[in-house]
C-alpha cells in the first residue's frame, strides 16, 4: 500500500483527522517517556500541531515530526491548525465527563496548553522547517533505522471506524522499519470505546512480522477510557 503526501489511508480523508496540538508533558504521560528516550532520535508521526519536537530540540534533543498537513503552505497550515485547535476544544467540552480535567489544570489550563503548544510548534516550524516532514503512513519518507523511537498519537485505533486491520498493521510495520521501537496511544476509538478484538488481531499479525508487542498502563490519562498504550519492538531487540 502506498500513500501520497496528502493521503493517510485510502478511507481516511485529511479533513477527518484533527491536527491536534499537544505539549511534551502530554506526550510524556501518554508514551511514558523518560530521560533516556528523550536523548535518542525520536519521530512523531503524525506530528500535527504538537510542540513535542520543538521542546525536545530546544533541550538539545533530536526529533522530527511527520504529517501530511505539512505539505500545505505556511498560511494554510496555520489556518488549519488554529481551526482544529478550536474544533478539538469544542469536542472535548461537549464530552467533558469523559476527561480528567485536573490532569491538565482544569478547562482553562487545558485550553492554554493546547493554544501554547500550537503557537510553539508554528514558531519552530518557521525557524527549523527541516524538522517537519510532509509524509503519511503507511509510506514514510524516512530511511531505515533513522530513529530510535517512533511515537504515534491519536491516529491508529482512534479512527478504527475508517481504518481496517490491514491499515493498522501496515502502518506499524512501516514505523518499525524507521525505528526499533514504536509506541501507540490510545487503544480506544475517538468515542472512548475499547477495541479489544482489533488490538488482539493487530498484535497477532505483528507477531508474524517478527514484531513483539506489549500493552502498558498509562499512569495519568487525560481521556478516562484511554488507560493503555501499545509498545511494539523488533524481535530480538536488546533493551538498554
Short mmCIF file of C-alpha atoms in Angstrom, two decimals:
data_model
loop_
_atom_site.label_atom_id
_atom_site.label_comp_id
_atom_site.label_asym_id
_atom_site.label_seq_id
_atom_site.Cartn_x
_atom_site.Cartn_y
_atom_site.Cartn_z
CA UNK A 1 0.00 0.00 0.00
CA UNK A 2 1.31 3.41 -0.90
CA UNK A 3 0.20 6.89 0.01
CA UNK A 4 0.59 10.35 -1.47
CA UNK A 5 1.71 13.20 0.82
CA UNK A 6 -1.93 14.25 1.10
CA UNK A 7 -3.48 10.86 1.82
CA UNK A 8 -3.03 9.00 5.08
CA UNK A 9 -5.10 5.91 4.22
CA UNK A 10 -7.49 5.06 1.42
CA UNK A 11 -10.61 5.51 3.60
CA UNK A 12 -9.38 8.44 5.65
CA UNK A 13 -9.52 11.97 4.30
CA UNK A 14 -7.29 14.75 5.64
CA UNK A 15 -10.32 16.66 6.92
CA UNK A 16 -11.36 13.64 9.01
CA UNK A 17 -8.25 13.83 11.19
CA UNK A 18 -7.77 16.62 13.70
CA UNK A 19 -4.42 18.39 13.53
CA UNK A 20 -4.01 18.19 17.28
CA UNK A 21 -1.87 20.44 19.47
CA UNK A 22 -0.30 18.67 22.45
CA UNK A 23 2.64 19.51 24.69
CA UNK A 24 5.70 17.45 25.55
CA UNK A 25 4.29 16.95 29.06
CA UNK A 26 1.23 15.33 27.50
CA UNK A 27 3.47 13.13 25.35
CA UNK A 28 5.47 12.14 28.42
CA UNK A 29 2.27 10.98 30.10
CA UNK A 30 0.85 9.24 27.05
CA UNK A 31 4.03 7.45 25.98
CA UNK A 32 5.87 7.02 29.29
CA UNK A 33 8.87 8.97 28.02
CA UNK A 34 11.93 9.07 30.25
CA UNK A 35 15.29 10.81 30.11
CA UNK A 36 16.86 8.03 28.03
CA UNK A 37 14.06 8.22 25.47
CA UNK A 38 14.46 11.97 25.11
CA UNK A 39 18.19 11.60 24.45
CA UNK A 40 17.52 9.36 21.46
CA UNK A 41 16.29 10.11 17.96
CA UNK A 42 12.50 10.49 18.03
CA UNK A 43 9.94 10.62 15.24
CA UNK A 44 6.44 11.95 15.97
CA UNK A 45 4.01 10.53 13.42
CA UNK A 46 1.59 12.10 12.80
CA UNK A 47 3.06 15.20 14.42
CA UNK A 48 0.16 17.54 13.81
CA UNK A 49 0.50 20.73 15.82
CA UNK A 50 2.20 19.11 18.81
CA UNK A 51 5.05 21.07 20.36
CA UNK A 52 6.94 17.90 21.37
CA UNK A 53 9.53 18.23 18.60
CA UNK A 54 10.07 21.91 19.35
CA UNK A 55 10.52 21.22 23.06
CA UNK A 56 12.81 18.24 22.55
CA UNK A 57 15.02 20.16 20.14
CA UNK A 58 15.11 23.19 22.45
CA UNK A 59 16.52 20.91 25.15
CA UNK A 60 19.26 19.68 22.81
CA UNK A 61 17.49 16.53 21.62
CA UNK A 62 16.92 15.16 18.13
CA UNK A 63 13.30 14.89 16.96
CA UNK A 64 11.37 15.07 13.71
CA UNK A 65 7.63 15.27 13.05
CA UNK A 66 5.92 13.75 10.01
CA UNK A 67 2.43 14.73 8.87
CA UNK A 68 0.67 15.09 5.51
CA UNK A 69 -0.56 18.55 6.52
CA UNK A 70 3.00 19.88 6.44
CA UNK A 71 2.70 19.89 2.63
CA UNK A 72 0.36 22.88 2.95
CA UNK A 73 1.77 26.36 2.60
CA UNK A 74 2.64 28.18 5.82
CA UNK A 75 -0.51 30.32 5.83
CA UNK A 76 -2.85 27.43 5.03
CA UNK A 77 -1.18 25.22 7.63
CA UNK A 78 -1.50 27.90 10.32
CA UNK A 79 -5.17 28.35 9.46
CA UNK A 80 -5.83 24.61 9.58
CA UNK A 81 -4.03 24.22 12.91
CA UNK A 82 -5.82 27.10 14.62
CA UNK A 83 -9.18 25.93 13.26
CA UNK A 84 -8.59 22.39 14.51
CA UNK A 85 -7.49 23.60 17.95
CA UNK A 86 -10.90 25.24 18.28
CA UNK A 87 -12.64 22.15 16.92
CA UNK A 88 -10.80 19.88 19.35
CA UNK A 89 -11.60 22.07 22.34
CA UNK A 90 -15.28 22.19 21.38
CA UNK A 91 -15.44 18.41 21.07
CA UNK A 92 -13.88 17.88 24.49
CA UNK A 93 -16.16 20.41 26.16
CA UNK A 94 -19.16 18.60 24.66
CA UNK A 95 -17.94 15.38 26.32
CA UNK A 96 -16.48 16.89 29.48
CA UNK A 97 -17.25 13.87 31.66
CA UNK A 98 -15.00 11.67 29.51
CA UNK A 99 -11.89 13.54 30.67
CA UNK A 100 -9.93 14.10 33.88
CA UNK A 101 -9.59 17.86 33.63
CA UNK A 102 -7.45 18.03 36.78
CA UNK A 103 -4.65 16.30 34.86
CA UNK A 104 -4.47 19.32 32.54
CA UNK A 105 -5.09 22.10 35.06
CA UNK A 106 -8.83 22.32 34.51
CA UNK A 107 -10.70 23.52 31.44
CA UNK A 108 -8.87 26.85 31.32
CA UNK A 109 -5.48 25.22 31.86
CA UNK A 110 -6.18 22.70 29.13
CA UNK A 111 -7.04 25.44 26.64
CA UNK A 112 -3.86 27.33 27.50
CA UNK A 113 -1.77 24.18 26.97
CA UNK A 114 -3.30 23.46 23.56
CA UNK A 115 -3.03 27.01 22.26
CA UNK A 116 0.53 27.36 23.59
CA UNK A 117 1.54 24.05 22.01
CA UNK A 118 0.21 25.17 18.62
CA UNK A 119 1.98 28.52 18.86
CA UNK A 120 5.26 26.89 19.84
CA UNK A 121 5.04 24.33 17.04
CA UNK A 122 4.32 27.00 14.43
CA UNK A 123 7.21 29.12 15.71
CA UNK A 124 9.60 26.18 15.50
CA UNK A 125 8.33 25.26 12.03
CA UNK A 126 9.26 28.76 10.85
CA UNK A 127 12.83 28.51 12.20
CA UNK A 128 13.52 24.79 11.66
CA UNK A 129 11.34 23.59 8.75
CA UNK A 130 13.61 20.58 8.20
CA UNK A 131 12.19 19.12 11.42
CA UNK A 132 8.69 18.94 9.90
CA UNK A 133 8.47 16.44 7.06
CA UNK A 134 5.47 16.15 4.75
CA UNK A 135 4.56 12.48 4.62
CA UNK A 136 1.92 9.96 5.57
CA UNK A 137 1.57 6.42 6.74
CA UNK A 138 1.91 3.76 5.50
CA UNK A 139 4.81 5.08 3.39
CA UNK A 140 7.10 7.42 5.31
CA UNK A 141 9.84 9.45 3.57
CA UNK A 142 12.39 8.34 6.18
CA UNK A 143 15.32 5.95 5.92
CA UNK A 144 15.51 2.58 7.63
CA UNK A 145 16.71 2.88 11.24
CA UNK A 146 16.79 6.68 11.04
CA UNK A 147 15.29 6.91 14.56
CA UNK A 148 15.36 5.10 17.88
CA UNK A 149 11.68 5.59 18.71
CA UNK A 150 8.51 6.44 16.79
CA UNK A 151 5.53 7.90 18.64
CA UNK A 152 2.06 7.61 17.12
CA UNK A 153 -0.65 9.65 18.84
CA UNK A 154 -4.40 9.61 18.19
CA UNK A 155 -4.44 8.07 14.72
CA UNK A 156 -4.30 4.29 14.90
CA UNK A 157 -7.24 2.83 16.82
CA UNK A 158 -8.66 6.34 17.27
CA UNK A 159 -10.06 6.19 13.72
CA UNK A 160 -10.83 2.47 13.73
CA UNK A 161 -14.19 3.16 12.09
CA UNK A 162 -12.34 4.25 8.94
CA UNK A 163 -9.12 2.22 9.15
CA UNK A 164 -9.19 -1.56 8.95
CA UNK A 165 -6.89 -4.22 10.38
CA UNK A 166 -4.58 -4.14 7.37
CA UNK A 167 -4.24 -0.35 7.66
CA UNK A 168 -3.14 -0.68 11.28
CA UNK A 169 -0.65 -3.45 10.59
CA UNK A 170 0.83 -1.73 7.52
CA UNK A 171 1.31 1.49 9.49
CA UNK A 172 3.01 -0.18 12.43
CA UNK A 173 5.29 -2.30 10.22
CA UNK A 174 6.32 0.90 8.42
CA UNK A 175 7.08 2.73 11.66
CA UNK A 176 9.08 -0.29 12.87
CA UNK A 177 11.16 0.00 9.70
CA UNK A 178 12.15 3.52 10.75
CA UNK A 179 12.89 2.68 14.41
CA UNK A 180 13.26 -0.48 16.52
CA UNK A 181 10.56 0.69 18.93
CA UNK A 182 7.10 2.15 18.28
CA UNK A 183 4.66 3.42 20.91
CA UNK A 184 1.00 3.95 20.05
CA UNK A 185 -1.65 5.75 22.08
CA UNK A 186 -4.56 5.45 22.75
CA UNK A 187 -6.08 1.99 22.24
CA UNK A 188 -9.66 3.26 22.18
CA UNK A 189 -11.59 4.92 19.37
CA UNK A 190 -12.50 8.61 19.18
CA UNK A 191 -15.59 7.99 21.30
CA UNK A 192 -13.60 6.20 24.02
CA UNK A 193 -14.81 2.72 23.11
CA UNK A 194 -12.32 -0.08 23.84
CA UNK A 195 -11.18 -2.16 20.88
CA UNK A 196 -10.01 -5.48 22.35
CA UNK A 197 -10.62 -7.57 19.24
CA UNK A 198 -8.81 -5.16 16.94
CA UNK A 199 -5.89 -4.82 19.36
CA UNK A 200 -5.56 -8.61 19.68
CA UNK A 201 -5.73 -9.04 15.91
CA UNK A 202 -3.10 -6.37 15.32
CA UNK A 203 -0.76 -7.97 17.85
CA UNK A 204 -1.25 -11.40 16.21
CA UNK A 205 -0.48 -10.02 12.75
CA UNK A 206 2.59 -8.17 14.02
CA UNK A 207 3.94 -11.36 15.52
CA UNK A 208 4.01 -12.85 12.02
CA UNK A 209 6.10 -9.84 11.01
CA UNK A 210 8.59 -10.69 13.79
CA UNK A 211 7.46 -7.75 15.89
CA UNK A 212 6.90 -8.18 19.62
CA UNK A 213 4.05 -6.24 21.23
CA UNK A 214 3.04 -5.46 24.77
CA UNK A 215 0.38 -3.33 26.37
CA UNK A 216 1.48 -0.88 29.07
CA UNK A 217 -0.58 1.14 31.55
CA UNK A 218 -0.78 4.92 31.25
CA UNK A 219 -0.45 6.46 34.70
CA UNK A 220 -2.17 9.81 34.15
CA UNK A 221 -4.66 9.51 31.30
CA UNK A 222 -6.50 12.69 30.32
CA UNK A 223 -9.12 10.68 28.44
CA UNK A 224 -10.54 8.47 31.19
CA UNK A 225 -11.08 5.43 28.96
CA UNK A 226 -7.59 5.60 27.43
CA UNK A 227 -5.57 3.84 30.12
CA UNK A 228 -3.14 1.84 27.97
CA UNK A 229 -0.64 2.17 25.13
CA UNK A 230 0.80 -0.37 22.71
CA UNK A 231 4.58 -0.81 22.54
CA UNK A 232 5.98 -2.67 19.53
CA UNK A 233 9.59 -3.78 19.19
CA UNK A 234 11.57 -5.74 16.67
CA UNK A 235 12.13 -9.36 17.57
CA UNK A 236 15.48 -9.77 19.28
CA UNK A 237 16.00 -6.14 20.15
CA UNK A 238 18.09 -5.70 23.27
CA UNK A 239 16.60 -3.08 25.57
CA UNK A 240 19.07 -0.86 27.47
#
